[in-house]
Amino acid sequence: MAALSSPLRVCRGILKELRSSKGPEYKQTLAYNFVLDQFRKNQVTNERHCRARREALHASHSYLCLLASTRHHLTLHKLFHGKGEREPEQVARLVGLQLPTQPGGKGWEK
Amino acid sequence: MLINLVRFQRQVGFVFSKCRNRDTWLPSVNHSKEYSAAALERKKFYQDVSISQGEDGLYEINLDRKKLKTPAGKLFTVPNEALAIAVATEWDMQKDTLKFYTMHLTTLCNTALDNPTQRDKGQIIAAGLKFLETDTICYRVEEPPGLVELQKNEWDPVLDWIEKRYNVLIGSSSNIMGPQIPKETKDTFHQHLRSYNFWALTGLEFIITQLKSLVLSFGLVDRHLTVEQAVLLSRLEEEYQIQRWGNVEWAHDYDMYELRSRTAAGALFVHLSSESSTVKHKLLQD
């Protein structure tokens, strides 16, 4: 069995992710209520070896990973890949080169 | 490069396939920007996201007053509340533009609902099982010694686990032809995969194609591994090279987070769509 962190940490992690994306009104979201509800429901069986609880913990762990990774990915995407591809001229200029030009055009322009 | 291209095609394929209905949410493809990220985005056109339960017991997503539809124009419905809320949260989290490439659960639901490649369960199972022949963790290197050691220490426990769990023989090999996998092993996995429903299989195949490994995917879906562990094991050689040569944020981290979020979405999708009995179980215990 994989090492899962404690339910409380996962729960707080998920709420933190929700808050970082929705701002202060994150408490009104569907997910906030649902997540808290699920964690409370599963708390009852905390001390017993309970399969359902372990499954729920694994799922919540995956959800936390989904939210956090998506946020990280989006940050990097905006930083490095968000603008699409550069034009050939821009790429050439980046390394101090120029594309060859031909006086009077290349013959196939309209 | 090729992998990225294929991923991009998949995304575009899912998001922009046939758009017919007037109040579907899909834009027509802007050809001038076809290959930039902007083509995968659209201005946000709603404020509130809510879910509602239809007469047949399935959950629907509402954007303001409009009902969300799939790219093929079907009504977007999911089998349980948890999945509906997770999808609704994806839509709710979008800021000024809709970034479809960050909405993995929505994409998976769309794929399961529309089934754009028109495959049945048997074909999906066959496609997933094919990865066993070229499973990432069955192929070992002979040099450098550090990596050989690492692969042995990290991958062998997972192989041992799956061989015991399913009582099968897989084995590993450093040969280019890979290990000889007995027919009984494939039959066992085939049997097991048949027990999943169509939605769960869609998710499972998605995980397998992301991790490039059937063994790791089973480890994840059977809750032996966490998403982070599965992704780390899948990228073991890359991690080794990073330790040796250094990390490049815009390539390595970018790939890793993307892989993690896709894998996590897949795992969650499989668990949520094969869960209905578990939920009842939990309610009884309260």
Tab-separated table of C-alpha atoms in Angstrom:
chain	number	residue	atom	x	y	z
A	1	MET	CA	0.000	0.000	0.000
A	2	ALA	CA	1.282	3.382	-0.945
A	3	ALA	CA	2.036	5.947	1.682
A	4	LEU	CA	-0.888	8.328	1.805
A	5	SER	CA	-0.708	11.458	3.870
A	6	SER	CA	-3.259	12.038	6.602
A	7	PRO	CA	-6.882	12.867	5.674
A	8	LEU	CA	-6.660	16.218	7.397
A	9	ARG	CA	-3.689	17.314	5.303
A	10	VAL	CA	-5.320	16.180	2.073
A	11	CYS	CA	-8.552	17.940	3.006
A	12	ARG	CA	-6.756	21.178	3.791
A	13	GLY	CA	-4.726	20.839	0.609
A	14	ILE	CA	-7.861	20.538	-1.529
A	15	LEU	CA	-9.519	23.492	0.187
A	16	LYS	CA	-6.368	25.533	-0.320
A	17	GLU	CA	-6.401	24.761	-4.045
A	18	LEU	CA	-10.070	25.734	-4.291
A	19	ARG	CA	-9.349	28.952	-2.488
A	20	SER	CA	-6.403	29.852	-4.679
A	21	SER	CA	-8.545	29.517	-7.781
A	22	LYS	CA	-11.817	31.002	-6.541
A	23	GLY	CA	-10.646	33.663	-4.090
A	24	PRO	CA	-12.425	34.478	-0.829
A	25	GLU	CA	-15.866	33.291	-1.969
A	26	TYR	CA	-14.602	29.704	-2.339
A	27	LYS	CA	-16.820	28.683	0.573
A	28	GLN	CA	-19.895	29.111	-1.596
A	29	THR	CA	-18.726	26.638	-4.215
A	30	LEU	CA	-20.255	23.212	-4.719
A	31	ALA	CA	-16.917	21.523	-4.307
A	32	TYR	CA	-16.192	23.124	-0.931
A	33	ASN	CA	-19.343	21.770	0.643
A	34	PHE	CA	-19.052	18.403	-1.025
A	35	VAL	CA	-15.429	17.870	-0.009
A	36	LEU	CA	-16.030	18.861	3.609
A	37	ASP	CA	-19.113	16.673	3.693
A	38	GLN	CA	-17.236	13.646	2.385
A	39	PHE	CA	-14.404	14.079	4.844
A	40	ARG	CA	-16.838	14.419	7.757
A	41	LYS	CA	-18.794	11.345	6.717
A	42	ASN	CA	-15.689	9.235	6.552
A	43	GLN	CA	-14.404	10.503	9.856
A	44	VAL	CA	-16.815	8.282	11.762
A	45	THR	CA	-14.985	5.135	10.803
A	46	ASN	CA	-11.609	6.635	11.455
A	47	GLU	CA	-10.302	4.068	13.917
A	48	ARG	CA	-11.362	0.885	12.189
A	49	HIS	CA	-9.649	-0.730	9.259
A	50	CYS	CA	-12.197	0.335	6.757
A	51	ARG	CA	-11.842	-0.316	3.051
A	52	ALA	CA	-14.233	2.416	2.045
A	53	ARG	CA	-12.266	4.988	3.967
A	54	ARG	CA	-9.008	3.995	2.359
A	55	GLU	CA	-10.619	4.196	-1.041
A	56	ALA	CA	-11.993	7.612	-0.257
A	57	LEU	CA	-8.604	8.771	0.947
A	58	HIS	CA	-6.924	7.550	-2.216
A	59	ALA	CA	-9.522	9.302	-4.361
A	60	SER	CA	-9.149	12.540	-2.421
A	61	HIS	CA	-5.398	12.258	-2.782
A	62	SER	CA	-5.780	11.908	-6.541
A	63	TYR	CA	-8.075	14.915	-6.592
A	64	LEU	CA	-5.590	17.030	-4.695
A	65	CYS	CA	-2.899	15.948	-7.131
A	66	LEU	CA	-5.164	16.827	-10.060
A	67	LEU	CA	-5.874	20.334	-8.767
A	68	ALA	CA	-2.285	21.102	-7.790
A	69	SER	CA	-0.693	19.717	-10.951
A	70	THR	CA	-3.178	21.474	-13.195
A	71	ARG	CA	-2.365	24.758	-11.475
A	72	HIS	CA	1.399	24.217	-11.760
A	73	HIS	CA	1.047	23.130	-15.360
A	74	LEU	CA	-1.008	26.177	-16.240
A	75	THR	CA	1.515	28.493	-14.585
A	76	LEU	CA	4.364	26.989	-16.604
A	77	HIS	CA	2.218	26.982	-19.713
A	78	LYS	CA	1.526	30.682	-19.405
A	79	LEU	CA	5.152	31.402	-18.686
A	80	PHE	CA	6.749	29.430	-21.483
A	81	HIS	CA	4.239	28.135	-24.006
A	82	GLY	CA	1.222	30.388	-23.872
A	83	LYS	CA	2.015	32.562	-26.834
A	84	GLY	CA	1.998	29.891	-29.504
A	85	GLU	CA	4.791	29.410	-31.989
A	86	ARG	CA	7.034	32.187	-33.223
A	87	GLU	CA	7.214	33.215	-36.830
A	88	PRO	CA	10.276	31.981	-38.753
A	89	GLU	CA	11.557	35.585	-38.935
A	90	GLN	CA	11.322	35.971	-35.160
A	91	VAL	CA	13.088	32.677	-34.566
A	92	ALA	CA	15.872	33.733	-36.895
A	93	ARG	CA	16.176	37.107	-35.186
A	94	LEU	CA	16.430	35.389	-31.793
A	95	VAL	CA	19.786	33.947	-32.752
A	96	GLY	CA	20.882	37.052	-34.648
A	97	LEU	CA	20.130	35.843	-38.146
A	98	GLN	CA	17.958	37.091	-40.951
A	99	LEU	CA	15.957	35.113	-43.456
A	100	PRO	CA	17.282	35.508	-46.994
A	101	THR	CA	15.414	38.034	-49.089
A	102	GLN	CA	15.262	38.270	-52.812
A	103	PRO	CA	14.968	41.567	-54.600
A	104	GLY	CA	11.695	41.764	-56.474
A	105	GLY	CA	10.165	38.870	-54.589
A	106	LYS	CA	10.483	35.144	-55.075
A	107	GLY	CA	8.113	34.946	-57.998
A	108	TRP	CA	5.208	33.116	-56.333
A	109	GLU	CA	3.647	36.042	-54.456
A	110	LYS	CA	0.320	37.371	-55.696
B	1	MET	CA	7.996	16.204	-30.333
B	2	LEU	CA	5.915	13.464	-31.892
B	3	ILE	CA	4.272	12.704	-28.550
B	4	ASN	CA	3.326	16.338	-28.118
B	5	LEU	CA	1.885	16.413	-31.603
B	6	VAL	CA	-0.207	13.331	-30.920
B	7	ARG	CA	-1.405	14.778	-27.596
B	8	PHE	CA	-2.320	18.014	-29.295
B	9	GLN	CA	-4.253	16.161	-31.954
B	10	ARG	CA	-6.136	14.225	-29.304
B	11	GLN	CA	-7.083	17.381	-27.478
B	12	VAL	CA	-8.173	19.183	-30.588
B	13	GLY	CA	-9.968	16.089	-31.792
B	14	PHE	CA	-12.023	15.786	-28.624
B	15	VAL	CA	-12.758	19.419	-28.195
B	16	PHE	CA	-13.444	20.439	-31.735
B	17	SER	CA	-15.088	17.425	-33.260
B	18	LYS	CA	-18.433	17.986	-34.940
B	19	CYS	CA	-20.117	21.116	-33.698
B	20	ARG	CA	-23.727	21.294	-34.843
B	21	ASN	CA	-26.084	22.463	-32.186
B	22	ARG	CA	-26.690	26.145	-31.650
B	23	ASP	CA	-26.235	26.233	-27.915
B	24	THR	CA	-23.284	23.891	-27.701
B	25	TRP	CA	-20.322	25.569	-26.166
B	26	LEU	CA	-17.893	24.888	-28.945
B	27	PRO	CA	-16.240	27.477	-31.122
B	28	SER	CA	-15.408	26.826	-34.735
B	29	VAL	CA	-11.707	26.350	-35.286
B	30	ASN	CA	-9.893	29.540	-36.076
B	31	HIS	CA	-7.538	28.450	-38.815
B	32	SER	CA	-5.059	31.268	-38.532
B	33	LYS	CA	-4.372	30.298	-34.944
B	34	GLU	CA	-4.831	26.594	-35.451
B	35	TYR	CA	-1.506	25.591	-33.967
B	36	SER	CA	-1.311	28.025	-31.084
B	37	ALA	CA	-2.701	27.618	-27.606
B	38	ALA	CA	-5.271	30.319	-28.374
B	39	ALA	CA	-7.136	27.898	-30.617
B	40	LEU	CA	-7.864	25.757	-27.568
B	41	GLU	CA	-9.326	28.612	-25.606
B	42	ARG	CA	-12.592	30.483	-25.679
B	43	LYS	CA	-13.945	33.478	-23.861
B	44	LYS	CA	-15.887	32.606	-20.733
B	45	PHE	CA	-19.586	33.113	-21.413
B	46	TYR	CA	-21.215	32.206	-18.109
B	47	GLN	CA	-21.102	33.181	-14.460
B	48	ASP	CA	-22.689	30.449	-12.391
B	49	VAL	CA	-22.093	26.739	-12.629
B	50	SER	CA	-24.521	24.358	-10.991
B	51	ILE	CA	-25.516	20.724	-11.227
B	52	SER	CA	-28.949	19.165	-11.364
B	53	GLN	CA	-30.307	15.654	-11.379
B	54	GLY	CA	-32.387	14.615	-14.369
B	55	GLU	CA	-35.377	12.296	-14.330
B	56	ASP	CA	-33.276	9.268	-15.175
B	57	GLY	CA	-31.065	9.828	-12.137
B	58	LEU	CA	-28.112	11.123	-14.154
B	59	TYR	CA	-26.463	14.409	-13.232
B	60	GLU	CA	-26.270	17.374	-15.596
B	61	ILE	CA	-24.122	20.503	-15.590
B	62	ASN	CA	-25.766	23.930	-15.957
B	63	LEU	CA	-23.846	27.008	-17.092
B	64	ASP	CA	-26.069	29.886	-16.007
B	65	ARG	CA	-29.370	28.639	-17.485
B	66	LYS	CA	-27.957	26.566	-20.326
B	67	LYS	CA	-27.280	22.870	-20.145
B	68	LEU	CA	-23.802	21.721	-21.027
B	69	LYS	CA	-23.558	19.543	-24.110
B	70	THR	CA	-20.888	17.281	-25.510
B	71	PRO	CA	-18.979	18.114	-28.721
B	72	ALA	CA	-21.331	15.792	-30.662
B	73	GLY	CA	-24.333	17.669	-29.319
B	74	LYS	CA	-25.561	15.134	-26.777
B	75	LEU	CA	-26.698	16.243	-23.354
B	76	PHE	CA	-23.744	16.096	-20.966
B	77	THR	CA	-24.665	13.628	-18.206
B	78	VAL	CA	-22.581	11.819	-15.617
B	79	PRO	CA	-23.603	8.890	-13.419
B	80	ASN	CA	-22.921	10.282	-9.950
B	81	GLU	CA	-22.793	13.441	-7.901
B	82	ALA	CA	-19.080	13.362	-7.097
B	83	LEU	CA	-18.109	13.301	-10.767
B	84	ALA	CA	-20.666	15.991	-11.579
B	85	ILE	CA	-19.231	18.264	-8.897
B	86	ALA	CA	-15.669	17.622	-10.035
B	87	VAL	CA	-16.612	18.536	-13.628
B	88	ALA	CA	-18.611	21.565	-12.487
B	89	THR	CA	-15.596	22.708	-10.475
B	90	GLU	CA	-13.431	22.524	-13.595
B	91	TRP	CA	-15.829	24.866	-15.375
B	92	ASP	CA	-16.139	27.071	-12.331
B	93	MET	CA	-12.364	27.434	-12.026
B	94	GLN	CA	-11.911	28.916	-15.499
B	95	LYS	CA	-11.080	32.584	-15.264
B	96	ASP	CA	-11.574	34.855	-18.310
B	97	THR	CA	-10.955	32.245	-20.963
B	98	LEU	CA	-11.946	28.609	-21.063
B	99	LYS	CA	-8.801	26.549	-21.240
B	100	PHE	CA	-9.976	23.196	-22.480
B	101	TYR	CA	-6.538	21.643	-22.143
B	102	THR	CA	-6.794	21.978	-18.353
B	103	MET	CA	-10.211	20.312	-18.143
B	104	HIS	CA	-9.242	16.667	-18.188
B	105	LEU	CA	-12.302	15.275	-16.422
B	106	THR	CA	-14.626	17.071	-18.829
B	107	THR	CA	-12.613	15.700	-21.740
B	108	LEU	CA	-12.819	12.161	-20.371
B	109	CYS	CA	-16.577	12.429	-19.850
B	110	ASN	CA	-16.991	13.761	-23.381
B	111	THR	CA	-14.977	10.855	-24.732
B	112	ALA	CA	-17.037	8.327	-22.787
B	113	LEU	CA	-20.335	9.944	-23.846
B	114	ASP	CA	-19.579	10.554	-27.509
B	115	ASN	CA	-17.187	7.664	-28.043
B	116	PRO	CA	-15.640	9.524	-31.014
B	117	THR	CA	-13.649	6.526	-32.217
B	118	GLN	CA	-16.755	4.292	-32.118
B	119	ARG	CA	-15.074	1.469	-30.254
B	120	ASP	CA	-16.699	-1.166	-28.082
B	121	LYS	CA	-15.444	-2.621	-24.798
B	122	GLY	CA	-13.545	-5.435	-26.488
B	123	GLN	CA	-11.570	-3.065	-28.685
B	124	ILE	CA	-10.649	-0.809	-25.771
B	125	ILE	CA	-9.484	-3.801	-23.757
B	126	ALA	CA	-7.392	-5.055	-26.684
B	127	ALA	CA	-5.846	-1.613	-27.105
B	128	GLY	CA	-4.982	-1.452	-23.402
B	129	LEU	CA	-3.591	-4.981	-23.296
B	130	LYS	CA	-1.304	-4.251	-26.215
B	131	PHE	CA	0.701	-2.018	-23.883
B	132	LEU	CA	1.613	-5.066	-21.791
B	133	GLU	CA	3.894	-6.336	-24.574
B	134	THR	CA	5.890	-3.113	-24.471
B	135	ASP	CA	5.334	-2.189	-20.857
B	136	THR	CA	7.715	0.520	-19.648
B	137	ILE	CA	8.754	-1.285	-16.500
B	138	CYS	CA	9.526	-4.552	-18.293
B	139	TYR	CA	12.275	-3.010	-20.396
B	140	ARG	CA	15.552	-2.659	-18.529
B	141	VAL	CA	18.835	-1.057	-19.506
B	142	GLU	CA	22.286	-2.644	-19.192
B	143	GLU	CA	24.179	0.597	-18.622
B	144	PRO	CA	24.848	2.999	-16.929
B	145	PRO	CA	25.141	1.062	-13.645
B	146	GLY	CA	23.330	3.768	-11.633
B	147	LEU	CA	20.236	3.508	-13.779
B	148	VAL	CA	20.343	-0.294	-13.804
B	149	GLU	CA	20.359	-0.227	-10.017
B	150	LEU	CA	17.586	2.357	-9.888
B	151	GLN	CA	15.319	0.408	-12.232
B	152	LYS	CA	15.888	-2.755	-10.244
B	153	ASN	CA	15.150	-1.116	-6.909
B	154	GLU	CA	12.121	0.880	-8.015
B	155	TRP	CA	10.445	-1.288	-10.626
B	156	ASP	CA	10.948	-4.779	-9.215
B	157	PRO	CA	8.682	-4.236	-6.163
B	158	VAL	CA	5.817	-3.176	-8.429
B	159	LEU	CA	6.350	-6.173	-10.706
B	160	ASP	CA	6.407	-8.475	-7.664
B	161	TRP	CA	3.244	-6.873	-6.380
B	162	ILE	CA	1.280	-7.332	-9.609
B	163	GLU	CA	2.517	-10.886	-10.085
B	164	LYS	CA	1.284	-11.805	-6.612
B	165	ARG	CA	-1.923	-9.773	-6.808
B	166	TYR	CA	-3.117	-11.359	-10.050
B	167	ASN	CA	-1.143	-14.588	-9.774
B	168	VAL	CA	0.501	-14.120	-13.176
B	169	LEU	CA	3.943	-14.207	-14.732
B	170	ILE	CA	5.333	-11.113	-16.465
B	171	GLY	CA	9.080	-10.786	-15.902
B	172	SER	CA	11.475	-8.211	-17.264
B	173	SER	CA	14.154	-8.177	-19.916
B	174	SER	CA	17.009	-6.074	-21.192
B	175	ASN	CA	16.541	-7.520	-24.665
B	176	ILE	CA	15.110	-5.331	-27.403
B	177	MET	CA	12.380	-7.940	-27.915
B	178	GLY	CA	11.220	-7.582	-24.308
B	179	PRO	CA	10.057	-10.392	-22.044
B	180	GLN	CA	7.983	-13.313	-23.304
B	181	ILE	CA	4.599	-12.824	-21.720
B	182	PRO	CA	2.625	-16.071	-21.311
B	183	LYS	CA	-0.825	-16.297	-22.818
B	184	GLU	CA	-2.335	-17.076	-19.400
B	185	THR	CA	-1.176	-13.683	-18.125
B	186	LYS	CA	-2.984	-11.887	-20.910
B	187	ASP	CA	-6.097	-13.994	-20.364
B	188	THR	CA	-6.125	-13.128	-16.668
B	189	PHE	CA	-5.865	-9.410	-17.361
B	190	HIS	CA	-8.446	-9.699	-20.109
B	191	GLN	CA	-10.859	-11.327	-17.680
B	192	HIS	CA	-10.182	-8.681	-15.101
B	193	LEU	CA	-10.608	-5.794	-17.529
B	194	ARG	CA	-13.964	-7.178	-18.655
B	195	SER	CA	-15.308	-6.521	-15.155
B	196	TYR	CA	-14.973	-2.744	-15.634
B	197	ASN	CA	-17.804	-0.760	-17.163
B	198	PHE	CA	-17.380	1.309	-20.335
B	199	TRP	CA	-16.664	4.564	-18.515
B	200	ALA	CA	-14.051	3.063	-16.235
B	201	LEU	CA	-12.393	1.368	-19.213
B	202	THR	CA	-12.217	4.674	-21.059
B	203	GLY	CA	-10.427	6.164	-18.067
B	204	LEU	CA	-8.173	3.167	-17.622
B	205	GLU	CA	-7.072	3.185	-21.239
B	206	PHE	CA	-6.332	6.881	-20.877
B	207	ILE	CA	-4.081	6.179	-17.869
B	208	ILE	CA	-2.335	3.329	-19.680
B	209	THR	CA	-1.542	5.515	-22.681
B	210	GLN	CA	-0.283	8.287	-20.398
B	211	LEU	CA	1.970	6.117	-18.234
B	212	LYS	CA	2.871	3.807	-21.146
B	213	SER	CA	2.486	0.942	-18.735
B	214	LEU	CA	-0.284	-1.494	-17.938
B	215	VAL	CA	1.424	-2.606	-14.730
B	216	LEU	CA	1.717	0.907	-13.302
B	217	SER	CA	-1.854	1.701	-14.328
B	218	PHE	CA	-3.153	-1.343	-12.466
B	219	GLY	CA	-1.027	-0.349	-9.484
B	220	LEU	CA	-2.696	3.044	-9.518
B	221	VAL	CA	-6.256	1.855	-10.098
B	222	ASP	CA	-5.910	-0.869	-7.446
B	223	ARG	CA	-4.662	1.833	-5.061
B	224	HIS	CA	-1.260	0.266	-4.564
B	225	LEU	CA	0.425	3.434	-5.878
B	226	THR	CA	-0.411	7.104	-5.608
B	227	VAL	CA	-0.514	9.289	-8.703
B	228	GLU	CA	2.821	10.876	-7.835
B	229	GLN	CA	4.488	7.494	-7.412
B	230	ALA	CA	3.059	6.103	-10.631
B	231	VAL	CA	4.215	9.153	-12.594
B	232	LEU	CA	7.662	9.028	-11.009
B	233	LEU	CA	8.044	5.332	-11.896
B	234	SER	CA	6.842	5.967	-15.411
B	235	ARG	CA	9.436	8.717	-15.883
B	236	LEU	CA	12.224	6.935	-14.037
B	237	GLU	CA	14.872	7.248	-16.723
B	238	GLU	CA	14.062	10.908	-17.265
B	239	GLU	CA	14.343	11.556	-13.536
B	240	TYR	CA	17.714	9.825	-13.524
B	241	GLN	CA	18.960	11.987	-16.369
B	242	ILE	CA	17.620	15.103	-14.616
B	243	GLN	CA	19.588	14.230	-11.503
B	244	ARG	CA	22.681	13.873	-13.612
B	245	TRP	CA	22.331	16.743	-16.090
B	246	GLY	CA	20.003	19.178	-14.371
B	247	ASN	CA	16.366	20.141	-14.558
B	248	VAL	CA	14.868	22.291	-17.305
B	249	GLU	CA	11.698	23.874	-16.017
B	250	TRP	CA	9.982	24.524	-19.324
B	251	ALA	CA	10.461	20.969	-20.490
B	252	HIS	CA	10.838	18.558	-17.571
B	253	ASP	CA	8.580	20.184	-14.982
B	254	TYR	CA	6.066	21.122	-17.641
B	255	ASP	CA	5.831	17.527	-18.841
B	256	MET	CA	5.733	16.136	-15.339
B	257	TYR	CA	2.867	18.334	-14.165
B	258	GLU	CA	0.934	17.671	-17.322
B	259	LEU	CA	1.422	13.946	-16.937
B	260	ARG	CA	0.449	14.133	-13.282
B	261	SER	CA	-2.732	16.049	-13.882
B	262	ARG	CA	-3.752	13.747	-16.728
B	263	THR	CA	-2.988	10.635	-14.725
B	264	ALA	CA	-4.777	11.978	-11.647
B	265	ALA	CA	-7.823	12.829	-13.743
B	266	GLY	CA	-7.790	9.339	-15.230
B	267	ALA	CA	-7.488	7.659	-11.831
B	268	LEU	CA	-10.235	9.765	-10.333
B	269	PHE	CA	-12.419	9.119	-13.355
B	270	VAL	CA	-11.981	5.345	-13.041
B	271	HIS	CA	-12.698	5.390	-9.326
B	272	LEU	CA	-15.700	7.677	-9.540
B	273	SER	CA	-17.302	5.902	-12.457
B	274	SER	CA	-16.978	2.439	-10.945
B	275	GLU	CA	-17.962	3.574	-7.499
B	276	SER	CA	-21.733	3.379	-7.119
B	277	SER	CA	-21.637	0.339	-4.822
B	278	THR	CA	-18.966	1.921	-2.616
B	279	VAL	CA	-21.064	4.986	-1.983
B	280	LYS	CA	-23.984	2.931	-0.735
B	281	HIS	CA	-21.601	1.014	1.435
B	282	LYS	CA	-20.380	4.196	3.071
B	283	LEU	CA	-23.866	5.554	3.700
B	284	LEU	CA	-24.832	2.358	5.485
B	285	GLN	CA	-21.991	2.740	7.898
B	286	ASP	CA	-22.914	6.241	8.995
